[in-house]
GROMACS .gro file of C-alpha atoms in nm:
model
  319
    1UNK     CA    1  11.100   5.835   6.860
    2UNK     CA    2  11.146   6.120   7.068
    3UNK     CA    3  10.919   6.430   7.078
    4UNK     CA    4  11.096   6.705   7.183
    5UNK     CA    5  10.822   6.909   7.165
    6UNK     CA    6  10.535   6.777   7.456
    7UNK     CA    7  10.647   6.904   7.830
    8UNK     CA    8  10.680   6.647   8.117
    9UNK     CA    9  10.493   6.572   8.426
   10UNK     CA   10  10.619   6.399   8.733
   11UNK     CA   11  10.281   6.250   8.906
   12UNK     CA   12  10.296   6.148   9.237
   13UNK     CA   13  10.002   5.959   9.503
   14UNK     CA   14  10.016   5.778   9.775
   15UNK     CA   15   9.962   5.409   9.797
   16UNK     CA   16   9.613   5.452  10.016
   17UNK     CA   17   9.471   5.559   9.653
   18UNK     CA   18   9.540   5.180   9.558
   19UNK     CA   19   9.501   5.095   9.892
   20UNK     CA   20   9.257   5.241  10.094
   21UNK     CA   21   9.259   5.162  10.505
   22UNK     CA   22   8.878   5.100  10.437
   23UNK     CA   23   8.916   4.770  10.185
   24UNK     CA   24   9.077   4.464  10.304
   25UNK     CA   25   9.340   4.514  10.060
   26UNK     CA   26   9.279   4.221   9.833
   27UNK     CA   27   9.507   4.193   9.505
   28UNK     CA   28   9.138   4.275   9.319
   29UNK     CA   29   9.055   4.537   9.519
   30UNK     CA   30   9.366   4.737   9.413
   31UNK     CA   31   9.374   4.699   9.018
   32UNK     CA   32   8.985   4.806   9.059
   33UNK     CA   33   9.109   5.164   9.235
   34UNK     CA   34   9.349   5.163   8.960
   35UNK     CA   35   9.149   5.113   8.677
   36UNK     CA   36   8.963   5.410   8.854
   37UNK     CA   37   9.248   5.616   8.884
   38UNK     CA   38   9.370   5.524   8.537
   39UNK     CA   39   9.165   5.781   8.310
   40UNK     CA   40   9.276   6.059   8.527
   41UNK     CA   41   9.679   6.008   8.448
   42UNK     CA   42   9.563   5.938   8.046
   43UNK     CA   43   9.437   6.248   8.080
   44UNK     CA   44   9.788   6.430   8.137
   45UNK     CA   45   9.899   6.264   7.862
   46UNK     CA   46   9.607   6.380   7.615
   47UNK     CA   47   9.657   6.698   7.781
   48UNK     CA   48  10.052   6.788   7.582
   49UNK     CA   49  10.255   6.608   7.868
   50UNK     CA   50  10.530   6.292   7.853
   51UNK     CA   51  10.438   6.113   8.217
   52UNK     CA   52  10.605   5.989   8.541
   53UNK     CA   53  10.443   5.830   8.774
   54UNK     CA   54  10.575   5.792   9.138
   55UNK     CA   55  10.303   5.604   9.355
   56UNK     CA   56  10.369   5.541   9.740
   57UNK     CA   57  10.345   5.205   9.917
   58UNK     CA   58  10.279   5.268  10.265
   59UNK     CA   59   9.972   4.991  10.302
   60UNK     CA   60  10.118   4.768  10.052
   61UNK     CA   61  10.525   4.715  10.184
   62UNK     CA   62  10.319   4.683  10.547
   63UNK     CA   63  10.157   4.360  10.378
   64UNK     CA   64  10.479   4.243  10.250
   65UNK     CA   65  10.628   4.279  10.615
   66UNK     CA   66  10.353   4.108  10.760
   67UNK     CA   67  10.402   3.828  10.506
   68UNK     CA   68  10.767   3.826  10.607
   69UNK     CA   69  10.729   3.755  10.940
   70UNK     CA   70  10.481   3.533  10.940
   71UNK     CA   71  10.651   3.364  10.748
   72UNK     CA   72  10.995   3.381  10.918
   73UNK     CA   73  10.959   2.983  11.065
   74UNK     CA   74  10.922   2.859  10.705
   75UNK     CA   75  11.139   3.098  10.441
   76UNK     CA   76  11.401   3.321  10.543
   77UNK     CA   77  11.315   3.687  10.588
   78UNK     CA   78  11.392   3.934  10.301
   79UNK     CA   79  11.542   4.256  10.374
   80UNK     CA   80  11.390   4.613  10.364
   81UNK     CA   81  11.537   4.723  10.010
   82UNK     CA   82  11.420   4.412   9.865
   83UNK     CA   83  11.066   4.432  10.016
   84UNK     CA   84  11.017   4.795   9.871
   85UNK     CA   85  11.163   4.590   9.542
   86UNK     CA   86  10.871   4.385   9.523
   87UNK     CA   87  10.638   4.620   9.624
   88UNK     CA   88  10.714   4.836   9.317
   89UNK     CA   89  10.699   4.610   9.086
   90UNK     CA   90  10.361   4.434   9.192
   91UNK     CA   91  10.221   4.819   9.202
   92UNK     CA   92  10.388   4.862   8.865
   93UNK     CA   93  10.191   4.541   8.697
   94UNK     CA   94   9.864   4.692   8.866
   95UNK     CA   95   9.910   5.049   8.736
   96UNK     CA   96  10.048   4.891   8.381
   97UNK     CA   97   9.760   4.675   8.375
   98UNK     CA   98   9.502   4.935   8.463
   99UNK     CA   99   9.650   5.168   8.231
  100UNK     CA  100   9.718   5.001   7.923
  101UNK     CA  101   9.321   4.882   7.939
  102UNK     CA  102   9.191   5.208   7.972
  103UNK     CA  103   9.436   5.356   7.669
  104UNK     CA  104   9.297   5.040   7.496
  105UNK     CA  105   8.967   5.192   7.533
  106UNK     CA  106   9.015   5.567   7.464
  107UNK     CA  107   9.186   5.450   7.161
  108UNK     CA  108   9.543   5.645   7.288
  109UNK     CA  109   9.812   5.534   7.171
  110UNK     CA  110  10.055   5.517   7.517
  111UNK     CA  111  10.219   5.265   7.613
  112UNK     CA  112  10.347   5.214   7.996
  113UNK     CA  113  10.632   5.094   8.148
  114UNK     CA  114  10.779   5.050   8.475
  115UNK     CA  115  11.149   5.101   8.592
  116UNK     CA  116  11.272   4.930   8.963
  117UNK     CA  117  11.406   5.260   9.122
  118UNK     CA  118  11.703   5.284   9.336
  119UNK     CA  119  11.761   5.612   9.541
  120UNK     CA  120  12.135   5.726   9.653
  121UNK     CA  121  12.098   5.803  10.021
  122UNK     CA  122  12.429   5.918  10.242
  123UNK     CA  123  12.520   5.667  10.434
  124UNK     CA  124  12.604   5.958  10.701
  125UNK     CA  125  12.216   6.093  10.702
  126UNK     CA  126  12.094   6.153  11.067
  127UNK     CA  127  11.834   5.970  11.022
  128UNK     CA  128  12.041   5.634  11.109
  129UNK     CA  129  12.123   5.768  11.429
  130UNK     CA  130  11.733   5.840  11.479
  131UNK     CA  131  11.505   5.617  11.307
  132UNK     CA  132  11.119   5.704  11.351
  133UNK     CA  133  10.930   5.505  11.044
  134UNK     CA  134  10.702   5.302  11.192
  135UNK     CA  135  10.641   4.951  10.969
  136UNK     CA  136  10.496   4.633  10.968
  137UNK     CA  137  10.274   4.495  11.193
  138UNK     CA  138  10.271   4.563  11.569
  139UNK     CA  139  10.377   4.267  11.832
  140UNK     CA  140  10.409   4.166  12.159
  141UNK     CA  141  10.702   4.264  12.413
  142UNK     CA  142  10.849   3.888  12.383
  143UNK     CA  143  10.814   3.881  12.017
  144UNK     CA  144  11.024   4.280  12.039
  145UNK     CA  145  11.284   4.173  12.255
  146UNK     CA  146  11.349   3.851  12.021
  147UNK     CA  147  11.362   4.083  11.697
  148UNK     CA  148  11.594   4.329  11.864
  149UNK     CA  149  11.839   4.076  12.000
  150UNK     CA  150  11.850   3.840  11.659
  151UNK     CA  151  11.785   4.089  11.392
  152UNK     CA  152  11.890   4.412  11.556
  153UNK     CA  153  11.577   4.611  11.489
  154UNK     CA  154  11.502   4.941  11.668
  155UNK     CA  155  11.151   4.875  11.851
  156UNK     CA  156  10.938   5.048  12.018
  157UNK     CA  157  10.601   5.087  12.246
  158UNK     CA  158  10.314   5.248  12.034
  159UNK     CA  159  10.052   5.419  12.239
  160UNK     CA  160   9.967   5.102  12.408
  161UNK     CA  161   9.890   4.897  12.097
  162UNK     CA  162  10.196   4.705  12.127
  163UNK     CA  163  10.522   4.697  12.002
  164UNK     CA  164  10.685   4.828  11.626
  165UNK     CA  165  10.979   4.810  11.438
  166UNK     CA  166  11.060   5.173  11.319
  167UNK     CA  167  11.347   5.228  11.027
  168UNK     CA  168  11.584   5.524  10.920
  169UNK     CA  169  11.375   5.763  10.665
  170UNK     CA  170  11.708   5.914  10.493
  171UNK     CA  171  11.673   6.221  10.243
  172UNK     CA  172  11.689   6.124   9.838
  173UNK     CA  173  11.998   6.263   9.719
  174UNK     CA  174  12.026   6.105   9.396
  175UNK     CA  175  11.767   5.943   9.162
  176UNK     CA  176  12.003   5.634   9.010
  177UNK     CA  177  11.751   5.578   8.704
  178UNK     CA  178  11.673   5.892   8.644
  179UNK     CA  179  11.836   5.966   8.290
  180UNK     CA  180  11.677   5.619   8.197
  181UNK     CA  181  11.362   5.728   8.321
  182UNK     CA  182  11.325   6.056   8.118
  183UNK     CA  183  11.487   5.902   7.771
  184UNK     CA  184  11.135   5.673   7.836
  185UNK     CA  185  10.924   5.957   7.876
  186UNK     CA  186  11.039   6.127   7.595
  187UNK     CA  187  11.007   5.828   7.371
  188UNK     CA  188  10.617   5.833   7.445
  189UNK     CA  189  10.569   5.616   7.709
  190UNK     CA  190  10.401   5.682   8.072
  191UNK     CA  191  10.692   5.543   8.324
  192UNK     CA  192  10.619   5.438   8.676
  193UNK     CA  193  10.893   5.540   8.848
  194UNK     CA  194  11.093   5.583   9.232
  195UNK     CA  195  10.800   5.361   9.381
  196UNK     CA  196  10.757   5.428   9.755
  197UNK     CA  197  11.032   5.665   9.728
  198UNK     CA  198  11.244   5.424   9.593
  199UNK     CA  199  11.505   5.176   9.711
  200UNK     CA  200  11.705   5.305   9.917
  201UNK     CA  201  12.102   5.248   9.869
  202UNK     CA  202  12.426   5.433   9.943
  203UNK     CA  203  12.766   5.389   9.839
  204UNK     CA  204  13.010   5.199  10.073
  205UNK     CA  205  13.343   5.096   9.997
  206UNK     CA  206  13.246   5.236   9.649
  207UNK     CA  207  12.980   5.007   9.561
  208UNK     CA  208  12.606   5.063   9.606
  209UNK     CA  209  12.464   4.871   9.848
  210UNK     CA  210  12.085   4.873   9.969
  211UNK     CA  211  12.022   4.966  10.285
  212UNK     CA  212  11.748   4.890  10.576
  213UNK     CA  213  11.568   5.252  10.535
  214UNK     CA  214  11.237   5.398  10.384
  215UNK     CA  215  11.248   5.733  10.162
  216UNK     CA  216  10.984   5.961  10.162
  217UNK     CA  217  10.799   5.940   9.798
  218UNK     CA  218  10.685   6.316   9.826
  219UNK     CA  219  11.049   6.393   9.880
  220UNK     CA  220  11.175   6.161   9.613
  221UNK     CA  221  10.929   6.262   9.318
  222UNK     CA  222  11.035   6.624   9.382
  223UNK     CA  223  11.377   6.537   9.295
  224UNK     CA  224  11.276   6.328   9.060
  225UNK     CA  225  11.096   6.652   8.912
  226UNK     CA  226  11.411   6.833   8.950
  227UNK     CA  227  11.639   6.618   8.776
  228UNK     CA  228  11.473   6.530   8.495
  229UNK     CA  229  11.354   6.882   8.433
  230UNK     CA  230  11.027   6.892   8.453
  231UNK     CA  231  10.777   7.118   8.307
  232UNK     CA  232  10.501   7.040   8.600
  233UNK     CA  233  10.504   6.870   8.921
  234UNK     CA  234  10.171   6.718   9.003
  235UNK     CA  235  10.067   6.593   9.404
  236UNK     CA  236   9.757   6.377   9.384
  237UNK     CA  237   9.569   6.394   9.721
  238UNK     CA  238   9.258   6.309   9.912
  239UNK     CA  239   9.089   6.678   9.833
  240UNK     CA  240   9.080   6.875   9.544
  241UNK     CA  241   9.251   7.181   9.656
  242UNK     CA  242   9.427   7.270   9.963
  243UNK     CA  243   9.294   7.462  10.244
  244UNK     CA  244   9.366   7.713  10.543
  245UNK     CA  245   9.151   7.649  10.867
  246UNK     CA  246   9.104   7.332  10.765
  247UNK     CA  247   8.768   7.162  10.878
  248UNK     CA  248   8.696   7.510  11.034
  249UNK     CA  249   8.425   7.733  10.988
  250UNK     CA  250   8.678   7.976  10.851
  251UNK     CA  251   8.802   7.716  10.606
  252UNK     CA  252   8.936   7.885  10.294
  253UNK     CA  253   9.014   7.679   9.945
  254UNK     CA  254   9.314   7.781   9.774
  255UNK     CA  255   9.300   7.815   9.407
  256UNK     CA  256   9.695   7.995   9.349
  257UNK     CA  257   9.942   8.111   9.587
  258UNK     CA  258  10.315   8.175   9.556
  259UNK     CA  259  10.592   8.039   9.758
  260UNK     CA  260  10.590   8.268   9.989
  261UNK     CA  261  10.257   8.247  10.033
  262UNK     CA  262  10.275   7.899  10.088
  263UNK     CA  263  10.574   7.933  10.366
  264UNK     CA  264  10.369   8.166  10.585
  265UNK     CA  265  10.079   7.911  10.599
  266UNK     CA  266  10.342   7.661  10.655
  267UNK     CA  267  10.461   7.869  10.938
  268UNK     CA  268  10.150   7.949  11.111
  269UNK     CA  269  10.054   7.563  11.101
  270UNK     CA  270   9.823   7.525  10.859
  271UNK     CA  271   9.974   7.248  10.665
  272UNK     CA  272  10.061   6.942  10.980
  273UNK     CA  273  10.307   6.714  10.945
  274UNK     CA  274  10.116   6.428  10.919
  275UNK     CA  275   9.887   6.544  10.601
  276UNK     CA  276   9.991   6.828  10.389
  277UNK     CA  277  10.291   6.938  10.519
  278UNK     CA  278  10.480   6.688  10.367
  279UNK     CA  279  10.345   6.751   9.989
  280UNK     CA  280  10.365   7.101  10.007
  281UNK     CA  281  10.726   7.090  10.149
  282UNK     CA  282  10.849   6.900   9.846
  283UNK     CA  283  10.642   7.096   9.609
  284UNK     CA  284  10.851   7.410   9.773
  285UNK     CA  285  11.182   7.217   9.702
  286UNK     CA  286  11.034   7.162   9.350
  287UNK     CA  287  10.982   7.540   9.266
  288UNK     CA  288  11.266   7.637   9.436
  289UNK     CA  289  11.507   7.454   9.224
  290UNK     CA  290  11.308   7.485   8.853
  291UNK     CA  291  11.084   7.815   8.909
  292UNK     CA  292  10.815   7.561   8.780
  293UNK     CA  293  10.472   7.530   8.924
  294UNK     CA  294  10.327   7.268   9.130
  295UNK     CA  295   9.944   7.155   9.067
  296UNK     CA  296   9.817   6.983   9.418
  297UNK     CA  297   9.412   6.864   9.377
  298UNK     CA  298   9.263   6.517   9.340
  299UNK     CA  299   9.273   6.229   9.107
  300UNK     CA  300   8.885   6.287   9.044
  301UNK     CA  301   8.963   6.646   9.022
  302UNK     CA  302   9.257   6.634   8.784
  303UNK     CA  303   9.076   6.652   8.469
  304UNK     CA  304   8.944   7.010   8.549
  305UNK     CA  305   9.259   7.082   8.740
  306UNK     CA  306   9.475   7.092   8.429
  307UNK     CA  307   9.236   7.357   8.267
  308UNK     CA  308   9.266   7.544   8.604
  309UNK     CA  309   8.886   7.497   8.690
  310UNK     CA  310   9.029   7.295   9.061
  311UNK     CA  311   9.288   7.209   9.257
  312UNK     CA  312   9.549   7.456   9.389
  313UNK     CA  313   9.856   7.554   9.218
  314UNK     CA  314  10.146   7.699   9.382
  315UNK     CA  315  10.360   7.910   9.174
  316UNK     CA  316  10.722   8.101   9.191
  317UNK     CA  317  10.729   8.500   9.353
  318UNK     CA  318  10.752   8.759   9.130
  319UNK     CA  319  11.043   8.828   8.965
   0.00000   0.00000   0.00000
């Protein structure tokens, strides 16, 4: 049955939360971080909220590469779309697993399912002129040269550390599931959803077809957020509130700011590429769009976050 009446979260980490560079990575290893994670996305749910969940998978399709060509001589190599496939749904039967035990155990009744994502891309994005996503492993200049000339991958040197394949990173325009995904919500159930940004496809010769790319999951939750209407759109990070200066002796925590706000720290550099920029880019997008607020703070953090004790929320201008 649907309840009309709770408001929706879109919930979205990256796959180092599962995955940490620090752990070998084992298949234990990352239902453990889950089942530590687990209690902190309940808690959305005991909080008033249906929930989405969009996890990354960085670490985890980089294992599934690896597997693929090591295994090239043996089994024929899979392509992109279908390794981000399997990467969401082995991530969904960890987060499903971890999170149906702990409801089990806080006596909630939630159940969780998972939906394989695809993502519309256009076919005509720049990025396939210029791809710049590093993945997989890195290999020597004989083993580049071979991959280039069989399987026509775009290769290149990496700060002396060898050689890597790098992909097309196209912009999300369209969230194929996304009705689906929301119908599930509302029917009480927490949906994993878009998984590593989803998989990418794009209509040619009008069919969809998957295509050889990566999406970026901050990017993709957003308009996940945005399409399904969303009441809140929740970043999960490494810190529990975002900062100015940061690692400075000037560092400053910030609890609320505005969009505008947010833009001139953007501008002046605050938020790089590389870490926050990203997150707090889509969150813009995100506000932009609904005149809903982003919450950005930590899974251990979220708890308090949601009574707005933590973590830093960035909300529309005044009207």
């Amino acid at each position: 049955m649907v309840n009309s009446e709770k408001k929706t979260a879109v919930v979205a980490f990256g796959g180092n939360a599962l995955l940490p560079e620090t752990q070998e990575g084992t298949f234990e290893e990352q239902q453990a971080n889950a089942d530590a994670a687990a209690e902190s996305i309940i808690g959305i749910s005991r909080n008033g909220y249906d929930v989405i969940l969009v996890h990354g998978n960085g670490p985890q399709v980089g294992q599934v590469l690896v597997q693929n060509e090591e295994s090239s001589e043996k089994v024929p190599m899979q392509p992109l779309d279908a390794c981000v496939a399997a990467t969401q749904g082995t991530i969904g039967y960890i987060l499903t697993t971890a999170l149906r035990r702990t409801a089990k155990r806080l006596d909630v009744d939630v159940d969780t399912v998972t939906v394989l994502t695809n993502v519309a891309v256009s076919p005509a994005d720049p990025a396939f002129e210029n791809p710049t996503k590093p993945i997989g492993s890195f290999m020597s200049a004989e083993r580049a040269q071979e991959m280039e000339k069989t399987k026509g991958w775009k290769i290149i040197e990496d700060a002396g550390r060898g050689y890597r394949r790098v992909v097309p990173s196209p912009k999300p325009r369209r969230i194929m599931e996304s009705k689906a995904i929301r119908e599930l919500a509302q029917a009480g159930n927490i949906v994993i959803a878009c998984g590593g940004g989803g998989i990418p496809v794009a209509r040619v010769n009008d069919e969809f077809v998957g295509l050889e790319a990566v999406i970026d999951k901050d990017l993709a939750s957003s308009l996940l957020a945005e399409e399904i209407g969303a009441d809140l759109y929740i970043v999960l990070t490494g810190v529990s509130q975002v900062a100015i200066n940061f690692g400075k002796p000037n560092m400053k925590l910030l609890d609320r700011i505005t969009v505008s706000e947010a833009e001139k720290y953007m501008a002046e550099g605050h938020f790089p590429p590389g870490s926050m920029g990203p997150k707090i880019a889509a969150a813009l997008k995100f506000i932009k769009s609904s005149g809903k607020e982003v919450l950005i703070t930590s899974a251990e953090k979220l708890e308090d976050a949601l009574k707005g004790q933590s973590g830093t929320y960035i909300i529309p201008d005044a009207q």
